[in-house]
Amino acid sequence: MDRAEPRQSADDVPATPEQTAAGPLEPSPAAGERRALPAPPEPDRPRGRHEAPRRVMGAPAVGAIAVVIVSVVVAGLLASRLISSAEPSSDPSTVAPTSAAPAEAGPTSRPPGSGAYGNLVVNWSFEQDLNGWQVLGAADTSREPQGRTSGSCASVRARGPQPGRIGLALPGVVPSAAKGRRYVASAWIRSTAPGQRVTVRLVGLGGKAESSRTTTTTLPGLAWRRVIVDHTVASASRLALEITADGVPAGDALLVDEVIVRLG
């Protein structure tokens, strides 16, 4: 080649068919020029909460939440219904009647009625009065606040000019006592004067006179003594109970408490 002929540059060289199919040719770098290398990929960095992708709940999670909400609502309805049923009713017709408080409140309640615990004596501990009892002899009766175990007892205080026989009687304590039946009576007694002679009797008030008795003496001081007597009915009749003290001077008293008569 003649040096005088100009050289063809790379751009003047016709492209081959393979180069034409691959696309346009990039210009080759000029002599002395450096082709810039592609920048390295940026490393992954942790994303903040605001950049984190949101998770979409699936159908199972939504169903579980719905079941929990329904359970809470049902439990609340049941609790409110139970509370409303436990509240007292404001309707007067549905309120249960309450028993009135006794007129006098002692250490023990009012004695039970006839037949309670087998005791045939209705007013046996004299908590409120001496109803049903009769006074014997020249004496005054009252309730005293020094019962054996309860709040009060019966007091029979002699008022005659001379010492005499005083006491209490309970007629018809057994309205109809059948022949052959056995009854047991007991009473707690004491007196204001020690050594007082006291008798407890069960007396038959039928056609044939019959009775059983037990006699004792009172203890000194404020000590109580129990007297027990039993009686077997010889013929059908009603029975009376008597508690008496002999030779009591005026001003002295016989005290009686917890009288019991039972079928023995």
mmCIF file of C-alpha atoms in Angstrom:
data_model
loop_
_atom_site.group_PDB
_atom_site.id
_atom_site.type_symbol
_atom_site.label_atom_id
_atom_site.label_comp_id
_atom_site.label_asym_id
_atom_site.label_seq_id
_atom_site.Cartn_x
_atom_site.Cartn_y
_atom_site.Cartn_z
ATOM 1 C CA MET A 1 0.000 0.000 0.000
ATOM 2 C CA ASP A 2 1.216 3.371 -0.861
ATOM 3 C CA ARG A 3 1.924 5.531 2.154
ATOM 4 C CA ALA A 4 0.302 8.431 0.347
ATOM 5 C CA GLU A 5 -3.117 6.741 0.427
ATOM 6 C CA PRO A 6 -5.216 7.622 3.394
ATOM 7 C CA ARG A 7 -5.944 4.885 5.912
ATOM 8 C CA GLN A 8 -9.464 3.795 6.542
ATOM 9 C CA SER A 9 -10.674 4.301 10.039
ATOM 10 C CA ALA A 10 -12.548 1.690 11.926
ATOM 11 C CA ASP A 11 -15.743 3.608 11.286
ATOM 12 C CA ASP A 12 -15.281 3.337 7.533
ATOM 13 C CA VAL A 13 -14.962 -0.428 7.654
ATOM 14 C CA PRO A 14 -18.172 -1.980 6.427
ATOM 15 C CA ALA A 15 -19.978 -4.083 8.987
ATOM 16 C CA THR A 16 -20.257 -7.767 8.531
ATOM 17 C CA PRO A 17 -23.622 -9.446 8.409
ATOM 18 C CA GLU A 18 -23.065 -10.946 11.878
ATOM 19 C CA GLN A 19 -22.403 -7.518 13.348
ATOM 20 C CA THR A 20 -25.439 -6.059 11.635
ATOM 21 C CA ALA A 21 -27.720 -8.751 13.159
ATOM 22 C CA ALA A 22 -26.303 -8.201 16.634
ATOM 23 C CA GLY A 23 -27.132 -4.521 16.572
ATOM 24 C CA PRO A 24 -25.380 -1.280 15.981
ATOM 25 C CA LEU A 25 -21.736 -1.292 16.654
ATOM 26 C CA GLU A 26 -20.385 0.669 19.533
ATOM 27 C CA PRO A 27 -17.603 2.954 18.658
ATOM 28 C CA SER A 28 -14.310 1.550 19.787
ATOM 29 C CA PRO A 29 -12.440 3.689 22.163
ATOM 30 C CA ALA A 30 -9.865 5.924 20.699
ATOM 31 C CA ALA A 31 -6.292 5.314 21.303
ATOM 32 C CA GLY A 32 -5.296 6.396 24.730
ATOM 33 C CA GLU A 33 -8.867 6.467 26.040
ATOM 34 C CA ARG A 34 -10.109 4.091 28.734
ATOM 35 C CA ARG A 35 -13.573 2.629 28.693
ATOM 36 C CA ALA A 36 -15.438 3.287 31.957
ATOM 37 C CA LEU A 37 -16.285 0.153 33.893
ATOM 38 C CA PRO A 38 -19.892 -0.352 34.983
ATOM 39 C CA ALA A 39 -20.597 0.724 38.562
ATOM 40 C CA PRO A 40 -20.857 -2.167 41.059
ATOM 41 C CA PRO A 41 -24.368 -2.994 42.234
ATOM 42 C CA GLU A 42 -25.449 -1.209 45.417
ATOM 43 C CA PRO A 43 -25.469 -3.672 48.360
ATOM 44 C CA ASP A 44 -28.769 -4.451 49.928
ATOM 45 C CA ARG A 45 -29.468 -2.429 53.102
ATOM 46 C CA PRO A 46 -32.089 -3.132 55.739
ATOM 47 C CA ARG A 47 -35.279 -1.299 55.135
ATOM 48 C CA GLY A 48 -37.006 0.685 57.809
ATOM 49 C CA ARG A 49 -40.402 -0.084 59.224
ATOM 50 C CA HIS A 50 -41.955 2.425 56.874
ATOM 51 C CA GLU A 51 -40.307 0.690 53.912
ATOM 52 C CA ALA A 52 -41.106 -2.905 54.948
ATOM 53 C CA PRO A 53 -43.597 -4.592 52.683
ATOM 54 C CA ARG A 54 -47.038 -5.054 54.227
ATOM 55 C CA ARG A 55 -48.271 -8.525 54.902
ATOM 56 C CA VAL A 56 -51.764 -9.384 53.899
ATOM 57 C CA MET A 57 -53.683 -11.612 56.350
ATOM 58 C CA GLY A 58 -54.957 -14.824 54.965
ATOM 59 C CA ALA A 59 -58.440 -16.215 55.318
ATOM 60 C CA PRO A 60 -57.569 -18.558 58.296
ATOM 61 C CA ALA A 61 -56.292 -15.650 60.411
ATOM 62 C CA VAL A 62 -59.377 -13.540 59.710
ATOM 63 C CA GLY A 63 -61.644 -16.458 60.623
ATOM 64 C CA ALA A 64 -59.825 -17.043 63.942
ATOM 65 C CA ILE A 65 -60.207 -13.367 64.887
ATOM 66 C CA ALA A 66 -63.926 -13.514 64.086
ATOM 67 C CA VAL A 67 -64.367 -16.579 66.325
ATOM 68 C CA VAL A 68 -62.616 -14.821 69.227
ATOM 69 C CA ILE A 69 -64.824 -11.717 68.864
ATOM 70 C CA VAL A 70 -68.012 -13.814 68.800
ATOM 71 C CA SER A 71 -66.885 -15.747 71.907
ATOM 72 C CA VAL A 72 -66.234 -12.513 73.837
ATOM 73 C CA VAL A 73 -69.649 -11.110 72.913
ATOM 74 C CA VAL A 74 -71.455 -14.325 73.954
ATOM 75 C CA ALA A 75 -69.561 -14.451 77.277
ATOM 76 C CA GLY A 76 -70.516 -10.837 78.018
ATOM 77 C CA LEU A 77 -74.195 -11.539 77.348
ATOM 78 C CA LEU A 78 -74.164 -14.579 79.636
ATOM 79 C CA ALA A 79 -72.419 -12.652 82.434
ATOM 80 C CA SER A 80 -74.918 -9.795 82.255
ATOM 81 C CA ARG A 81 -77.820 -12.257 82.359
ATOM 82 C CA LEU A 82 -76.396 -14.002 85.445
ATOM 83 C CA ILE A 83 -75.832 -10.698 87.246
ATOM 84 C CA SER A 84 -79.360 -9.509 86.486
ATOM 85 C CA SER A 85 -80.851 -12.779 87.742
ATOM 86 C CA ALA A 86 -78.861 -12.542 91.001
ATOM 87 C CA GLU A 87 -80.130 -9.054 91.815
ATOM 88 C CA PRO A 88 -83.057 -8.912 94.270
ATOM 89 C CA SER A 89 -86.403 -8.430 92.693
ATOM 90 C CA SER A 90 -88.102 -5.105 93.205
ATOM 91 C CA ASP A 91 -91.550 -6.664 92.890
ATOM 92 C CA PRO A 92 -93.081 -6.866 96.396
ATOM 93 C CA SER A 93 -94.988 -10.015 95.484
ATOM 94 C CA THR A 94 -91.729 -11.912 94.856
ATOM 95 C CA VAL A 95 -89.931 -10.847 98.025
ATOM 96 C CA ALA A 96 -89.861 -13.562 100.670
ATOM 97 C CA PRO A 97 -91.343 -12.463 103.994
ATOM 98 C CA THR A 98 -88.935 -11.932 106.854
ATOM 99 C CA SER A 99 -89.673 -12.835 110.406
ATOM 100 C CA ALA A 100 -89.956 -10.002 112.879
ATOM 101 C CA ALA A 101 -87.338 -9.688 115.570
ATOM 102 C CA PRO A 102 -88.398 -10.838 119.033
ATOM 103 C CA ALA A 103 -89.488 -8.192 121.476
ATOM 104 C CA GLU A 104 -86.725 -9.137 123.891
ATOM 105 C CA ALA A 105 -83.367 -10.450 122.760
ATOM 106 C CA GLY A 106 -81.737 -12.661 125.357
ATOM 107 C CA PRO A 107 -78.694 -14.924 125.244
ATOM 108 C CA THR A 108 -80.915 -17.659 123.809
ATOM 109 C CA SER A 109 -83.923 -17.586 121.506
ATOM 110 C CA ARG A 110 -87.504 -17.994 122.638
ATOM 111 C CA PRO A 111 -88.168 -21.534 123.906
ATOM 112 C CA PRO A 112 -89.636 -23.932 121.346
ATOM 113 C CA GLY A 113 -93.289 -24.883 121.400
ATOM 114 C CA SER A 114 -94.862 -28.011 122.784
ATOM 115 C CA GLY A 115 -93.309 -31.169 121.439
ATOM 116 C CA ALA A 116 -90.067 -29.480 120.283
ATOM 117 C CA TYR A 117 -87.118 -31.754 121.099
ATOM 118 C CA GLY A 118 -89.587 -33.973 122.943
ATOM 119 C CA ASN A 119 -90.235 -31.396 125.684
ATOM 120 C CA LEU A 120 -93.938 -31.161 126.597
ATOM 121 C CA VAL A 121 -93.486 -27.856 128.461
ATOM 122 C CA VAL A 122 -94.136 -24.859 126.212
ATOM 123 C CA ASN A 123 -92.802 -22.048 128.415
ATOM 124 C CA TRP A 124 -89.861 -23.938 129.870
ATOM 125 C CA SER A 125 -87.146 -21.245 130.237
ATOM 126 C CA PHE A 126 -89.231 -18.123 131.070
ATOM 127 C CA GLU A 127 -87.519 -15.923 128.472
ATOM 128 C CA GLN A 128 -90.498 -13.584 128.019
ATOM 129 C CA ASP A 129 -93.105 -14.311 130.662
ATOM 130 C CA LEU A 130 -94.629 -16.937 132.989
ATOM 131 C CA ASN A 131 -97.621 -17.797 130.808
ATOM 132 C CA GLY A 132 -99.235 -21.141 131.611
ATOM 133 C CA TRP A 133 -97.806 -21.353 135.144
ATOM 134 C CA GLN A 134 -99.764 -20.897 138.376
ATOM 135 C CA VAL A 135 -98.400 -19.605 141.673
ATOM 136 C CA LEU A 136 -98.758 -21.762 144.792
ATOM 137 C CA GLY A 137 -98.936 -20.252 148.282
ATOM 138 C CA ALA A 138 -98.584 -16.664 149.443
ATOM 139 C CA ALA A 139 -96.014 -15.450 146.974
ATOM 140 C CA ASP A 140 -95.371 -13.084 144.097
ATOM 141 C CA THR A 141 -93.951 -14.261 140.779
ATOM 142 C CA SER A 142 -91.696 -12.426 138.338
ATOM 143 C CA ARG A 143 -88.874 -12.917 135.887
ATOM 144 C CA GLU A 144 -85.308 -12.576 137.112
ATOM 145 C CA PRO A 145 -82.313 -11.837 134.829
ATOM 146 C CA GLN A 146 -80.105 -14.500 136.393
ATOM 147 C CA GLY A 147 -81.084 -17.680 134.534
ATOM 148 C CA ARG A 148 -78.953 -20.797 134.630
ATOM 149 C CA THR A 149 -77.761 -20.576 131.036
ATOM 150 C CA SER A 150 -80.341 -18.294 129.411
ATOM 151 C CA GLY A 151 -81.304 -14.690 130.008
ATOM 152 C CA SER A 152 -83.919 -15.123 132.723
ATOM 153 C CA CYS A 153 -85.656 -17.493 135.122
ATOM 154 C CA ALA A 154 -88.859 -17.623 137.160
ATOM 155 C CA SER A 155 -88.806 -16.147 140.658
ATOM 156 C CA VAL A 156 -91.368 -17.037 143.393
ATOM 157 C CA ARG A 157 -90.912 -14.742 146.407
ATOM 158 C CA ALA A 158 -92.697 -15.435 149.695
ATOM 159 C CA ARG A 159 -94.751 -12.588 151.162
ATOM 160 C CA GLY A 160 -96.687 -14.271 154.004
ATOM 161 C CA PRO A 161 -96.281 -13.218 157.638
ATOM 162 C CA GLN A 162 -95.024 -16.722 158.464
ATOM 163 C CA PRO A 163 -92.719 -19.113 156.608
ATOM 164 C CA GLY A 164 -94.824 -21.234 154.307
ATOM 165 C CA ARG A 165 -94.995 -23.422 151.231
ATOM 166 C CA ILE A 166 -94.630 -21.603 147.891
ATOM 167 C CA GLY A 167 -93.999 -22.675 144.325
ATOM 168 C CA LEU A 168 -95.176 -23.047 140.718
ATOM 169 C CA ALA A 169 -97.617 -25.485 139.093
ATOM 170 C CA LEU A 170 -98.262 -26.419 135.465
ATOM 171 C CA PRO A 171 -101.665 -28.122 135.287
ATOM 172 C CA GLY A 172 -102.328 -30.377 132.303
ATOM 173 C CA VAL A 173 -98.707 -30.603 131.135
ATOM 174 C CA VAL A 174 -99.793 -34.001 129.750
ATOM 175 C CA PRO A 175 -103.457 -33.607 128.697
ATOM 176 C CA SER A 176 -104.038 -37.336 128.226
ATOM 177 C CA ALA A 177 -101.623 -39.793 129.792
ATOM 178 C CA ALA A 178 -102.313 -43.398 128.851
ATOM 179 C CA LYS A 179 -102.079 -46.157 131.410
ATOM 180 C CA GLY A 180 -98.639 -47.692 131.718
ATOM 181 C CA ARG A 181 -96.772 -44.794 130.147
ATOM 182 C CA ARG A 182 -93.747 -43.367 131.896
ATOM 183 C CA TYR A 183 -92.910 -39.658 132.059
ATOM 184 C CA VAL A 184 -89.735 -37.975 133.293
ATOM 185 C CA ALA A 185 -89.645 -34.393 134.614
ATOM 186 C CA SER A 186 -86.651 -32.262 135.528
ATOM 187 C CA ALA A 187 -86.050 -28.673 136.683
ATOM 188 C CA TRP A 188 -83.113 -26.521 137.708
ATOM 189 C CA ILE A 189 -83.700 -24.770 141.041
ATOM 190 C CA ARG A 190 -81.957 -22.521 143.543
ATOM 191 C CA SER A 191 -83.049 -20.221 146.367
ATOM 192 C CA THR A 192 -81.956 -16.953 147.880
ATOM 193 C CA ALA A 193 -81.472 -18.753 151.217
ATOM 194 C CA PRO A 194 -79.185 -21.823 151.132
ATOM 195 C CA GLY A 195 -80.421 -25.235 152.244
ATOM 196 C CA GLN A 196 -84.022 -24.670 151.142
ATOM 197 C CA ARG A 197 -86.078 -27.887 150.887
ATOM 198 C CA VAL A 198 -87.545 -28.215 147.339
ATOM 199 C CA THR A 199 -89.867 -30.903 145.893
ATOM 200 C CA VAL A 200 -90.684 -31.717 142.253
ATOM 201 C CA ARG A 201 -93.844 -33.791 141.653
ATOM 202 C CA LEU A 202 -95.817 -35.298 138.777
ATOM 203 C CA VAL A 203 -99.441 -35.590 139.857
ATOM 204 C CA GLY A 204 -102.225 -37.598 138.185
ATOM 205 C CA LEU A 205 -105.501 -35.655 137.995
ATOM 206 C CA GLY A 206 -107.723 -38.604 137.105
ATOM 207 C CA GLY A 207 -110.270 -40.533 139.179
ATOM 208 C CA LYS A 208 -107.536 -42.139 141.268
ATOM 209 C CA ALA A 209 -105.030 -39.888 143.044
ATOM 210 C CA GLU A 210 -101.449 -40.761 142.163
ATOM 211 C CA SER A 211 -98.167 -38.888 142.145
ATOM 212 C CA SER A 212 -94.408 -39.269 142.155
ATOM 213 C CA ARG A 213 -92.029 -36.884 143.860
ATOM 214 C CA THR A 214 -88.376 -36.075 144.433
ATOM 215 C CA THR A 215 -87.162 -33.822 147.253
ATOM 216 C CA THR A 216 -83.788 -32.115 147.615
ATOM 217 C CA THR A 217 -82.209 -29.082 149.249
ATOM 218 C CA THR A 218 -80.807 -26.040 147.485
ATOM 219 C CA LEU A 219 -77.102 -25.343 147.359
ATOM 220 C CA PRO A 220 -75.483 -22.303 149.023
ATOM 221 C CA GLY A 221 -74.735 -19.183 147.048
ATOM 222 C CA LEU A 222 -75.793 -18.859 143.407
ATOM 223 C CA ALA A 223 -75.286 -22.553 142.495
ATOM 224 C CA TRP A 224 -78.085 -24.326 140.600
ATOM 225 C CA ARG A 225 -79.212 -27.871 141.350
ATOM 226 C CA ARG A 226 -81.125 -30.169 139.012
ATOM 227 C CA VAL A 227 -84.069 -32.183 140.341
ATOM 228 C CA ILE A 228 -85.427 -35.192 138.388
ATOM 229 C CA VAL A 229 -88.563 -37.236 138.961
ATOM 230 C CA ASP A 230 -90.205 -40.010 136.914
ATOM 231 C CA HIS A 231 -93.778 -41.288 137.036
ATOM 232 C CA THR A 232 -95.568 -44.306 135.544
ATOM 233 C CA VAL A 233 -99.272 -43.750 134.943
ATOM 234 C CA ALA A 234 -101.474 -46.205 136.872
ATOM 235 C CA SER A 235 -104.733 -45.175 135.203
ATOM 236 C CA ALA A 236 -105.497 -42.953 132.224
ATOM 237 C CA SER A 237 -105.512 -39.333 133.339
ATOM 238 C CA ARG A 238 -103.877 -35.997 132.754
ATOM 239 C CA LEU A 239 -100.709 -35.039 134.559
ATOM 240 C CA ALA A 240 -99.745 -31.848 136.374
ATOM 241 C CA LEU A 241 -96.272 -30.673 137.372
ATOM 242 C CA GLU A 242 -95.534 -28.984 140.709
ATOM 243 C CA ILE A 243 -92.310 -27.370 141.953
ATOM 244 C CA THR A 244 -92.551 -26.271 145.597
ATOM 245 C CA ALA A 245 -90.355 -25.153 148.507
ATOM 246 C CA ASP A 246 -91.397 -25.590 152.145
ATOM 247 C CA GLY A 247 -90.941 -23.199 155.057
ATOM 248 C CA VAL A 248 -89.781 -20.199 153.007
ATOM 249 C CA PRO A 249 -89.674 -17.009 155.107
ATOM 250 C CA ALA A 250 -91.091 -13.746 153.777
ATOM 251 C CA GLY A 251 -88.701 -11.993 151.426
ATOM 252 C CA ASP A 252 -86.862 -15.156 150.331
ATOM 253 C CA ALA A 253 -87.413 -16.558 146.864
ATOM 254 C CA LEU A 254 -87.391 -19.861 144.972
ATOM 255 C CA LEU A 255 -85.822 -19.611 141.485
ATOM 256 C CA VAL A 256 -86.771 -22.085 138.706
ATOM 257 C CA ASP A 257 -85.360 -22.523 135.183
ATOM 258 C CA GLU A 258 -85.254 -24.991 132.250
ATOM 259 C CA VAL A 259 -88.206 -27.205 133.123
ATOM 260 C CA ILE A 260 -88.548 -30.348 130.962
ATOM 261 C CA VAL A 261 -91.168 -33.088 130.823
ATOM 262 C CA ARG A 262 -90.666 -35.953 128.353
ATOM 263 C CA LEU A 263 -92.247 -39.273 127.594
ATOM 264 C CA GLY A 264 -89.845 -41.810 129.021
#
